[in-house]
Amino acid sequence: MSQNLYPSFGVLLVDDEAPFLRSLSIALERRGGISHIFRCEDSREALGMIAREPIGLVLLDLTMPHLSGEALLQRIVEEHPDVGVIIISGLNQLETAVSCIRQGAYDYFIKTTEEDRLIEGIRKAIRMQEMRLENQEMRRRFLSDTLERPEVFEGIITRDKGMRSVFQYLEAVSASSQPVLISGESGTGKEAIAHAVHALSGRSGPLVSVNVAGLDDNIFADTLFGHHRGAFTGADKARAGMIEQAGSGTLFLDEIGDLSLASQVKLLRLLQEGEYYPLGSDRPKRMRARVLVATHHNLEQKQRAGAFRKDLYYRLRTHQVELPPLRQRRDDTGLLLEYFLAQAAEELGRNKPTFPRELPVLLHNYAFPGNVRELRALCYDALSQHRGGVLSMEVFRRAVGQGAAVPEPEHEASTRSLFAPDQPLPSLQEVADLLVAEAMQRAQGNQSLASRLLGISQPALSKRLKKSQPE
């Protein structure tokens, strides 16, 4: 795309006063960042423009020759019910305003109303229209279970249904200009998802990434907003901030859960106003980039604890995806093992080794606290030590032996019972038999792996299995 228009749908201004159309267009672009604008001075041509162009919102005057605003409103509601309409009139009449709202207008403004209120009302209508279109698109994609641009996700190796749902959701909201919150444990692929969102959006600018963990308030402001020469001691020359470097692209703020409260205020204002001040400047600049944020923290818990602003949290979660940990994507471990071994072999200039059949089973039963990143590191480590023949399982066995199961959250562990409270408890022998059967099922019949899962020797497991067999 040569340029990024906001919003993704067109905003049609209909008024017979050409000077007002020009001034409103300029105000919308400069003060509201709204650039996808169409103008119509003859109300009789408005319906034709709505049919030809991708119009999603109409700003409509009431008092016009030929076809009045109220008559045009009625026809738009009947013929184009998906198009929103805002009335901007010189008439300050309550009865007329109520009549227009009843006919289907989204809002009613007076031309003499202060400009800030008018522009904010239009931006709010745009956000509502974006959400309605996104909901329609999500329903269509989930019902058809399709991906229109699967090539964007080729670098994310998975066949998990939960991940596929994430991809479908991201496709549905790709045209939006609203922030996207990407959450998930460390190593689940949040940065890869950010790259996919940027590719889906088709934005003309680059993806600029900033890890905000550990940045104090002053460095955060300078990093994002930039500064003018002489703004502070040592500022010998002007420097463009990351927002300006992103241009019409995407700004990705990683580890947003570690942002200080003072910096959270600055980020909130940036998202609300779409404007920022470089350090040492009293003239605002408009942000054209889309903002993506990522965190491994539970922001809802942090805002309840007072460590994260509630208003910023709700602003960020307009669009939100939660990436499942690898222990919930167990069917992906075999795919990822193959992929990372091939990738490591190519980088190290070696042939991809064969591996024991029990290796995927071993990994299938490992909790992977480091998720995909940990599996990748294990594959590279194993291949770097490989000297020929079948790949040794020693690196993987050490990880599985040292890695404890990932603990459940305290509030879940304290309220969940292993046994139904209205049923009698099983005997120790029954529990032991059930555990052995489950371990053998997870190990796919491999006694060596099953004994590791149970923490006993293979002869001890074999003895138990023989005892449990009917005579």
Short mmCIF file of C-alpha atoms in Angstrom, two decimals:
data_model
loop_
_atom_site.label_atom_id
_atom_site.label_comp_id
_atom_site.label_asym_id
_atom_site.label_seq_id
_atom_site.Cartn_x
_atom_site.Cartn_y
_atom_site.Cartn_z
CA MET A 1 0.00 0.00 0.00
CA SER A 2 1.32 3.43 -0.87
CA GLN A 3 -0.32 4.99 2.18
CA ASN A 4 -2.35 3.98 5.19
CA LEU A 5 -5.80 5.49 5.34
CA TYR A 6 -7.71 5.79 8.60
CA PRO A 7 -10.22 4.32 9.05
CA SER A 8 -10.16 1.31 6.71
CA PHE A 9 -13.63 2.36 5.44
CA GLY A 10 -14.44 5.75 3.93
CA VAL A 11 -16.04 8.68 5.75
CA LEU A 12 -18.39 10.63 3.48
CA LEU A 13 -19.08 14.32 4.24
CA VAL A 14 -22.36 15.56 2.71
CA ASP A 15 -23.03 19.33 2.84
CA ASP A 16 -23.98 21.93 0.25
CA GLU A 17 -21.55 24.46 1.79
CA ALA A 18 -18.15 23.88 0.15
CA PRO A 19 -16.18 26.03 2.70
CA PHE A 20 -17.58 23.93 5.58
CA LEU A 21 -16.66 20.70 3.80
CA ARG A 22 -13.09 21.90 3.33
CA SER A 23 -12.68 23.12 6.92
CA LEU A 24 -14.20 19.94 8.37
CA SER A 25 -11.95 17.75 6.19
CA ILE A 26 -8.86 19.61 7.38
CA ALA A 27 -9.94 19.42 11.03
CA LEU A 28 -10.67 15.69 10.80
CA GLU A 29 -7.27 14.98 9.27
CA ARG A 30 -5.18 17.27 11.48
CA ARG A 31 -6.98 16.85 14.79
CA GLY A 32 -8.47 13.38 14.43
CA GLY A 33 -6.02 11.58 12.13
CA ILE A 34 -8.97 10.73 9.86
CA SER A 35 -7.67 10.62 6.29
CA HIS A 36 -10.04 8.28 4.41
CA ILE A 37 -12.45 11.10 3.46
CA PHE A 38 -14.92 11.61 0.62
CA ARG A 39 -16.82 14.90 0.04
CA CYS A 40 -20.19 15.48 -1.60
CA GLU A 41 -21.79 18.92 -2.16
CA ASP A 42 -24.94 17.64 -3.91
CA SER A 43 -27.09 15.43 -1.71
CA ARG A 44 -28.56 13.74 -4.82
CA GLU A 45 -25.15 12.19 -5.55
CA ALA A 46 -24.57 10.78 -2.05
CA LEU A 47 -26.31 7.43 -2.55
CA GLY A 48 -24.35 6.81 -5.74
CA MET A 49 -21.08 7.49 -3.90
CA ILE A 50 -22.08 5.13 -1.08
CA ALA A 51 -22.78 2.41 -3.66
CA ARG A 52 -19.47 2.94 -5.52
CA GLU A 53 -17.03 3.63 -2.69
CA PRO A 54 -16.25 1.68 0.53
CA ILE A 55 -18.21 4.11 2.72
CA GLY A 56 -18.75 3.08 6.35
CA LEU A 57 -19.78 6.40 7.94
CA VAL A 58 -21.68 9.43 6.61
CA LEU A 59 -21.53 12.92 8.18
CA LEU A 60 -24.75 14.52 7.00
CA ASP A 61 -26.12 18.07 6.99
CA LEU A 62 -29.91 18.45 7.33
CA THR A 63 -30.70 21.66 5.46
CA MET A 64 -29.77 21.10 1.81
CA PRO A 65 -31.49 21.82 -1.51
CA HIS A 66 -32.90 19.07 -3.76
CA LEU A 67 -32.78 16.23 -1.20
CA SER A 68 -33.02 17.11 2.48
CA GLY A 69 -30.81 15.51 5.09
CA GLU A 70 -33.73 13.75 6.79
CA ALA A 71 -34.91 12.26 3.49
CA LEU A 72 -31.35 11.13 2.69
CA LEU A 73 -30.96 9.66 6.19
CA GLN A 74 -34.11 7.58 5.67
CA ARG A 75 -32.84 6.23 2.32
CA ILE A 76 -29.38 5.40 3.70
CA VAL A 77 -30.93 3.49 6.61
CA GLU A 78 -33.19 1.54 4.21
CA GLU A 79 -30.73 0.88 1.37
CA HIS A 80 -27.40 0.72 3.28
CA PRO A 81 -28.18 -0.40 6.85
CA ASP A 82 -24.51 -1.20 7.55
CA VAL A 83 -23.46 2.42 7.01
CA GLY A 84 -23.46 4.64 10.10
CA VAL A 85 -24.82 8.20 9.93
CA ILE A 86 -23.96 11.23 12.08
CA ILE A 87 -25.99 14.42 11.68
CA ILE A 88 -24.00 17.69 11.72
CA SER A 89 -26.53 20.49 11.46
CA GLY A 90 -26.79 24.22 12.00
CA LEU A 91 -30.19 23.65 13.66
CA ASN A 92 -30.10 23.41 17.44
CA GLN A 93 -33.50 21.77 17.78
CA LEU A 94 -34.09 18.97 20.28
CA GLU A 95 -37.17 17.66 18.43
CA THR A 96 -35.22 17.35 15.18
CA ALA A 97 -32.31 15.61 16.93
CA VAL A 98 -34.62 13.08 18.61
CA SER A 99 -36.37 12.41 15.29
CA CYS A 100 -33.05 11.72 13.52
CA ILE A 101 -31.85 9.36 16.27
CA ARG A 102 -35.15 7.47 16.08
CA GLN A 103 -34.73 7.11 12.32
CA GLY A 104 -31.34 5.46 12.82
CA ALA A 105 -28.71 8.21 13.11
CA TYR A 106 -25.81 7.36 15.41
CA ASP A 107 -25.44 10.88 16.84
CA TYR A 108 -26.39 14.53 16.32
CA PHE A 109 -24.01 17.51 16.52
CA ILE A 110 -24.45 21.25 16.06
CA LYS A 111 -22.02 22.95 13.67
CA THR A 112 -21.27 25.63 16.23
CA THR A 113 -20.33 22.98 18.83
CA GLU A 114 -16.71 23.07 19.93
CA GLU A 115 -14.45 21.27 17.48
CA ASP A 116 -12.86 18.90 20.02
CA ARG A 117 -16.22 17.45 21.04
CA LEU A 118 -17.28 17.02 17.41
CA ILE A 119 -14.06 15.23 16.40
CA GLU A 120 -14.11 12.98 19.48
CA GLY A 121 -17.73 12.05 18.70
CA ILE A 122 -16.76 11.14 15.13
CA ARG A 123 -13.77 9.08 16.32
CA LYS A 124 -16.06 7.25 18.75
CA ALA A 125 -18.48 6.45 15.92
CA ILE A 126 -15.58 5.16 13.83
CA ARG A 127 -14.50 2.84 16.67
CA MET A 128 -18.04 1.52 17.03
CA GLN A 129 -18.25 0.90 13.29
CA GLU A 130 -14.85 -0.85 13.32
CA MET A 131 -15.98 -3.17 16.12
CA ARG A 132 -19.21 -4.00 14.29
CA LEU A 133 -17.32 -4.85 11.09
CA GLU A 134 -14.77 -6.90 13.04
CA ASN A 135 -17.53 -8.90 14.76
CA GLN A 136 -19.09 -9.65 11.37
CA GLU A 137 -15.73 -10.75 10.00
CA MET A 138 -14.97 -12.93 13.02
CA ARG A 139 -18.33 -14.71 12.75
CA ARG A 140 -17.73 -15.34 9.07
CA ARG A 141 -14.21 -16.73 9.59
CA PHE A 142 -15.02 -18.94 12.58
CA LEU A 143 -18.13 -20.37 10.93
CA SER A 144 -16.24 -21.16 7.72
CA ASP A 145 -13.07 -22.22 9.66
CA THR A 146 -10.80 -20.67 7.03
CA LEU A 147 -7.59 -18.69 6.87
CA GLU A 148 -7.46 -16.25 3.99
CA ARG A 149 -3.72 -15.56 4.31
CA PRO A 150 -2.15 -18.74 5.72
CA GLU A 151 1.26 -17.73 4.31
CA VAL A 152 1.52 -15.03 6.99
CA PHE A 153 1.60 -17.74 9.69
CA GLU A 154 3.98 -20.15 7.93
CA GLY A 155 6.78 -19.36 10.39
CA ILE A 156 4.61 -20.41 13.36
CA ILE A 157 4.74 -24.22 13.40
CA THR A 158 1.48 -25.60 14.77
CA ARG A 159 -1.57 -27.71 14.10
CA ASP A 160 -3.24 -26.77 17.38
CA LYS A 161 -6.87 -25.67 17.15
CA GLY A 162 -6.35 -22.97 19.77
CA MET A 163 -3.56 -21.40 17.74
CA ARG A 164 -5.67 -21.62 14.58
CA SER A 165 -8.42 -19.69 16.38
CA VAL A 166 -5.84 -17.03 17.28
CA PHE A 167 -4.86 -16.76 13.59
CA GLN A 168 -8.50 -16.40 12.50
CA TYR A 169 -9.10 -13.69 15.11
CA LEU A 170 -6.01 -11.76 14.02
CA GLU A 171 -7.11 -11.88 10.38
CA ALA A 172 -10.51 -10.52 11.41
CA VAL A 173 -9.05 -7.51 13.27
CA SER A 174 -6.12 -6.86 10.92
CA ALA A 175 -7.72 -3.79 9.31
CA SER A 176 -8.40 -2.14 12.67
CA SER A 177 -6.25 0.71 13.92
CA GLN A 178 -6.90 -0.20 17.57
CA PRO A 179 -4.16 -1.70 19.82
CA VAL A 180 -3.68 -5.46 20.12
CA LEU A 181 -2.68 -7.01 23.47
CA ILE A 182 -0.68 -10.24 23.01
CA SER A 183 -0.37 -12.18 26.25
CA GLY A 184 1.13 -15.54 27.08
CA GLU A 185 3.96 -17.18 28.98
CA SER A 186 7.57 -16.46 28.08
CA GLY A 187 8.64 -18.38 25.00
CA THR A 188 5.20 -18.90 23.47
CA GLY A 189 5.90 -16.79 20.37
CA LYS A 190 4.46 -13.36 21.14
CA GLU A 191 6.98 -11.55 18.91
CA ALA A 192 6.20 -13.90 16.00
CA ILE A 193 2.51 -13.05 16.43
CA ALA A 194 3.36 -9.32 16.38
CA HIS A 195 5.16 -9.78 13.05
CA ALA A 196 2.13 -11.66 11.69
CA VAL A 197 -0.26 -8.86 12.76
CA HIS A 198 1.98 -6.30 11.06
CA ALA A 199 2.08 -8.35 7.85
CA LEU A 200 -1.71 -8.81 7.89
CA SER A 201 -2.34 -5.09 8.32
CA GLY A 202 -0.55 -4.24 5.05
CA ARG A 203 0.76 -1.03 6.58
CA SER A 204 3.33 0.88 4.55
CA GLY A 205 5.73 1.60 7.41
CA PRO A 206 8.07 -0.79 9.23
CA LEU A 207 7.56 -2.79 12.41
CA VAL A 208 9.54 -1.08 15.18
CA SER A 209 10.03 -3.12 18.38
CA VAL A 210 10.84 -1.73 21.83
CA ASN A 211 11.35 -3.80 24.98
CA VAL A 212 10.11 -1.44 27.71
CA ALA A 213 11.13 -3.62 30.68
CA GLY A 214 13.51 -1.74 32.93
CA LEU A 215 13.09 1.64 31.21
CA ASP A 216 12.63 4.49 33.68
CA ASP A 217 10.11 7.21 32.86
CA ASN A 218 12.57 9.63 31.23
CA ILE A 219 14.22 7.00 29.04
CA PHE A 220 10.80 5.63 28.06
CA ALA A 221 9.63 9.10 26.96
CA ASP A 222 12.84 9.78 25.04
CA THR A 223 12.77 6.33 23.40
CA LEU A 224 9.18 6.67 22.18
CA PHE A 225 8.80 10.40 21.59
CA GLY A 226 12.34 11.48 20.71
CA HIS A 227 13.74 14.91 21.56
CA HIS A 228 14.77 18.27 20.14
CA ARG A 229 18.30 19.55 20.32
CA GLY A 230 19.01 21.03 23.75
CA ALA A 231 16.00 19.35 25.36
CA PHE A 232 18.25 18.14 28.19
CA THR A 233 21.93 17.99 29.11
CA GLY A 234 23.74 15.97 26.46
CA ALA A 235 21.06 16.37 23.78
CA ASP A 236 23.49 17.74 21.21
CA LYS A 237 21.21 16.96 18.27
CA ALA A 238 17.58 16.11 17.63
CA ARG A 239 16.60 12.44 17.64
CA ALA A 240 13.46 10.87 16.20
CA GLY A 241 11.61 8.61 18.63
CA MET A 242 10.38 5.12 17.87
CA ILE A 243 6.89 6.43 17.06
CA GLU A 244 8.28 8.64 14.31
CA GLN A 245 10.54 5.85 13.08
CA ALA A 246 7.53 3.54 12.78
CA GLY A 247 5.75 6.16 10.66
CA SER A 248 2.64 4.55 9.15
CA GLY A 249 3.77 1.11 10.27
CA THR A 250 3.52 -0.70 13.59
CA LEU A 251 4.97 0.08 17.03
CA PHE A 252 5.48 -3.09 19.12
CA LEU A 253 5.98 -2.56 22.88
CA ASP A 254 7.21 -5.79 24.48
CA GLU A 255 7.00 -6.59 28.22
CA ILE A 256 4.34 -3.90 28.74
CA GLY A 257 3.49 -5.42 32.14
CA ASP A 258 6.82 -4.12 33.50
CA LEU A 259 6.11 -0.49 32.55
CA SER A 260 6.25 1.98 35.44
CA LEU A 261 3.07 3.75 36.55
CA ALA A 262 4.45 7.13 35.44
CA SER A 263 5.16 5.79 31.95
CA GLN A 264 1.73 4.15 31.85
CA VAL A 265 0.17 7.63 32.08
CA LYS A 266 2.15 8.77 29.02
CA LEU A 267 1.18 5.67 27.04
CA LEU A 268 -2.49 6.10 27.97
CA ARG A 269 -2.51 9.69 26.74
CA LEU A 270 -0.81 8.64 23.51
CA LEU A 271 -3.48 6.02 22.84
CA GLN A 272 -6.36 8.32 23.80
CA GLU A 273 -5.27 11.45 21.94
CA GLY A 274 -3.17 9.93 19.15
CA GLU A 275 -0.69 12.77 19.77
CA TYR A 276 2.66 13.11 21.52
CA TYR A 277 5.25 15.80 22.29
CA PRO A 278 8.94 15.18 21.58
CA LEU A 279 11.00 16.21 24.59
CA GLY A 280 11.77 19.94 24.42
CA SER A 281 8.87 20.66 22.03
CA ASP A 282 5.57 22.43 22.67
CA ARG A 283 4.06 21.37 19.33
CA PRO A 284 2.31 17.98 19.20
CA LYS A 285 2.90 15.36 16.54
CA ARG A 286 0.28 12.88 15.42
CA MET A 287 0.95 9.18 15.74
CA ARG A 288 0.23 7.26 12.54
CA ALA A 289 1.49 3.86 13.67
CA ARG A 290 -0.63 1.05 15.07
CA VAL A 291 0.35 -0.07 18.57
CA LEU A 292 0.86 -3.71 19.56
CA VAL A 293 1.81 -4.68 23.12
CA ALA A 294 2.90 -7.97 24.65
CA THR A 295 3.33 -9.29 28.18
CA HIS A 296 3.83 -12.54 30.08
CA HIS A 297 2.09 -11.00 33.11
CA ASN A 298 -1.58 -11.31 33.97
CA LEU A 299 -2.52 -7.63 33.54
CA GLU A 300 -5.94 -8.12 35.10
CA GLN A 301 -4.31 -9.31 38.34
CA LYS A 302 -1.73 -6.48 38.18
CA GLN A 303 -4.41 -3.80 37.78
CA ARG A 304 -6.38 -5.27 40.70
CA ALA A 305 -3.20 -5.09 42.78
CA GLY A 306 -2.69 -1.45 41.76
CA ALA A 307 0.47 -2.15 39.73
CA PHE A 308 -1.17 -1.44 36.37
CA ARG A 309 -3.61 1.33 35.52
CA LYS A 310 -7.17 0.13 35.01
CA ASP A 311 -7.93 2.70 32.29
CA LEU A 312 -4.81 1.72 30.33
CA TYR A 313 -5.63 -1.98 30.73
CA TYR A 314 -9.09 -1.52 29.23
CA ARG A 315 -7.68 0.66 26.45
CA LEU A 316 -5.12 -2.02 25.53
CA ARG A 317 -7.49 -4.97 25.57
CA THR A 318 -9.70 -3.68 22.75
CA HIS A 319 -8.23 -6.63 20.84
CA GLN A 320 -6.57 -9.36 22.87
CA VAL A 321 -5.09 -12.80 22.15
CA GLU A 322 -3.81 -15.30 24.72
CA LEU A 323 -1.18 -17.69 23.34
CA PRO A 324 -1.47 -21.20 24.82
CA PRO A 325 1.66 -22.66 26.47
CA LEU A 326 3.35 -25.60 24.77
CA ARG A 327 2.10 -28.02 27.46
CA GLN A 328 -1.40 -27.30 26.12
CA ARG A 329 -0.22 -27.89 22.53
CA ARG A 330 1.30 -31.34 23.09
CA ASP A 331 0.55 -32.46 19.53
CA ASP A 332 2.89 -29.69 18.33
CA THR A 333 5.98 -31.06 20.09
CA GLY A 334 6.70 -33.61 17.34
CA LEU A 335 6.28 -31.00 14.60
CA LEU A 336 8.51 -28.52 16.40
CA LEU A 337 11.14 -31.18 17.09
CA GLU A 338 11.39 -31.95 13.37
CA TYR A 339 11.43 -28.26 12.46
CA PHE A 340 14.08 -27.14 14.95
CA LEU A 341 16.39 -30.09 14.23
CA ALA A 342 16.20 -29.28 10.51
CA GLN A 343 16.79 -25.58 11.24
CA ALA A 344 19.75 -26.32 13.53
CA ALA A 345 21.27 -28.75 11.00
CA GLU A 346 21.08 -26.11 8.27
CA GLU A 347 22.66 -23.41 10.42
CA LEU A 348 25.44 -25.73 11.66
CA GLY A 349 26.10 -27.15 8.19
CA ARG A 350 25.19 -30.72 9.12
CA ASN A 351 22.78 -33.38 7.94
CA LYS A 352 19.57 -33.63 9.90
CA PRO A 353 19.93 -36.65 12.23
CA THR A 354 17.41 -39.36 12.87
CA PHE A 355 16.16 -39.57 16.44
CA PRO A 356 14.84 -42.43 18.61
CA ARG A 357 11.13 -43.15 18.34
CA GLU A 358 10.71 -42.65 22.07
CA LEU A 359 12.01 -39.04 21.93
CA PRO A 360 8.67 -37.46 20.77
CA VAL A 361 6.89 -39.48 23.49
CA LEU A 362 9.34 -38.20 26.11
CA LEU A 363 8.79 -34.59 25.02
CA HIS A 364 5.03 -35.10 24.81
CA ASN A 365 5.01 -35.73 28.56
CA TYR A 366 7.26 -32.79 29.53
CA ALA A 367 5.75 -29.56 30.91
CA PHE A 368 8.15 -27.21 29.02
CA PRO A 369 8.28 -24.24 31.43
CA GLY A 370 10.26 -22.35 28.75
CA ASN A 371 7.73 -23.30 26.03
CA VAL A 372 8.74 -23.21 22.35
CA ARG A 373 11.92 -21.27 23.09
CA GLU A 374 13.08 -24.04 25.45
CA LEU A 375 12.42 -26.79 22.90
CA ARG A 376 14.38 -24.87 20.29
CA ALA A 377 17.34 -24.49 22.67
CA LEU A 378 17.26 -28.22 23.49
CA CYS A 379 17.31 -29.14 19.80
CA TYR A 380 20.27 -26.87 19.07
CA ASP A 381 22.13 -28.14 22.14
CA ALA A 382 21.53 -31.78 21.22
CA LEU A 383 22.66 -31.27 17.63
CA SER A 384 25.79 -29.37 18.64
CA GLN A 385 26.84 -32.42 20.70
CA HIS A 386 25.81 -34.92 18.02
CA ARG A 387 28.66 -36.93 16.51
CA GLY A 388 26.86 -39.30 14.13
CA GLY A 389 24.34 -42.09 14.11
CA VAL A 390 21.04 -41.74 15.94
CA LEU A 391 20.60 -38.50 17.93
CA SER A 392 21.31 -38.95 21.62
CA MET A 393 18.44 -38.35 24.03
CA GLU A 394 20.76 -37.31 26.86
CA VAL A 395 20.17 -33.53 26.50
CA PHE A 396 16.42 -34.05 26.51
CA ARG A 397 16.54 -36.55 29.39
CA ARG A 398 18.46 -34.05 31.54
CA ALA A 399 15.83 -31.37 30.87
CA VAL A 400 12.94 -33.69 31.63
CA GLY A 401 14.66 -34.97 34.76
CA GLN A 402 15.34 -31.46 36.09
CA GLY A 403 12.09 -29.86 34.98
CA ALA A 404 9.34 -29.95 37.52
CA ALA A 405 5.72 -29.73 36.51
CA VAL A 406 4.51 -26.18 36.10
CA PRO A 407 2.61 -25.24 39.28
CA GLU A 408 -1.00 -24.25 39.05
CA PRO A 409 -2.05 -20.74 40.11
CA GLU A 410 -2.62 -20.59 43.86
CA HIS A 411 -6.29 -19.70 43.62
CA GLU A 412 -6.95 -22.71 41.36
CA ALA A 413 -4.87 -25.19 43.35
CA SER A 414 -6.57 -24.23 46.62
CA THR A 415 -10.12 -24.70 45.34
CA ARG A 416 -9.68 -27.75 43.11
CA SER A 417 -10.05 -31.30 44.51
CA LEU A 418 -8.62 -34.41 42.86
CA PHE A 419 -11.62 -36.48 43.92
CA ALA A 420 -15.35 -35.87 43.87
CA PRO A 421 -16.42 -34.86 47.41
CA ASP A 422 -19.56 -37.01 47.26
CA GLN A 423 -17.66 -40.22 46.36
CA PRO A 424 -15.60 -42.51 48.63
CA LEU A 425 -11.82 -42.20 48.38
CA PRO A 426 -10.02 -44.95 46.41
CA SER A 427 -7.54 -47.18 48.19
CA LEU A 428 -3.79 -46.63 47.82
CA GLN A 429 -3.54 -49.77 45.68
CA GLU A 430 -6.29 -48.53 43.35
CA VAL A 431 -4.57 -45.14 43.01
CA ALA A 432 -1.24 -46.83 42.27
CA ASP A 433 -2.84 -49.02 39.59
CA LEU A 434 -4.50 -45.99 37.98
CA LEU A 435 -1.20 -44.09 37.99
CA VAL A 436 0.65 -46.95 36.35
CA ALA A 437 -2.03 -47.30 33.68
CA GLU A 438 -1.93 -43.56 32.95
CA ALA A 439 1.87 -43.53 32.72
CA MET A 440 1.86 -46.48 30.30
CA GLN A 441 -0.76 -44.74 28.17
CA ARG A 442 1.23 -41.48 28.06
CA ALA A 443 4.42 -43.38 27.26
CA GLN A 444 2.59 -45.28 24.49
CA GLY A 445 3.53 -48.61 26.07
CA ASN A 446 7.23 -47.80 26.55
CA GLN A 447 8.13 -49.08 30.03
CA SER A 448 11.40 -47.14 30.17
CA LEU A 449 9.63 -43.82 29.65
CA ALA A 450 6.70 -44.76 31.88
CA SER A 451 9.07 -45.59 34.75
CA ARG A 452 10.69 -42.15 34.36
CA LEU A 453 7.27 -40.49 34.52
CA LEU A 454 6.48 -42.40 37.71
CA GLY A 455 9.89 -41.85 39.30
CA ILE A 456 10.60 -45.57 39.79
CA SER A 457 12.97 -48.04 38.16
CA GLN A 458 11.97 -50.03 35.11
CA PRO A 459 12.23 -53.40 36.95
CA ALA A 460 9.91 -52.06 39.66
CA LEU A 461 7.39 -50.99 37.04
CA SER A 462 7.65 -54.32 35.26
CA LYS A 463 6.99 -56.10 38.56
CA ARG A 464 3.88 -53.97 39.19
CA LEU A 465 2.56 -54.63 35.70
CA LYS A 466 2.95 -58.40 36.14
CA LYS A 467 1.11 -58.24 39.49
CA SER A 468 -1.78 -56.32 37.95
CA GLN A 469 -2.26 -58.83 35.11
CA PRO A 470 -5.09 -61.31 35.66
CA GLU A 471 -3.95 -64.87 36.23
#
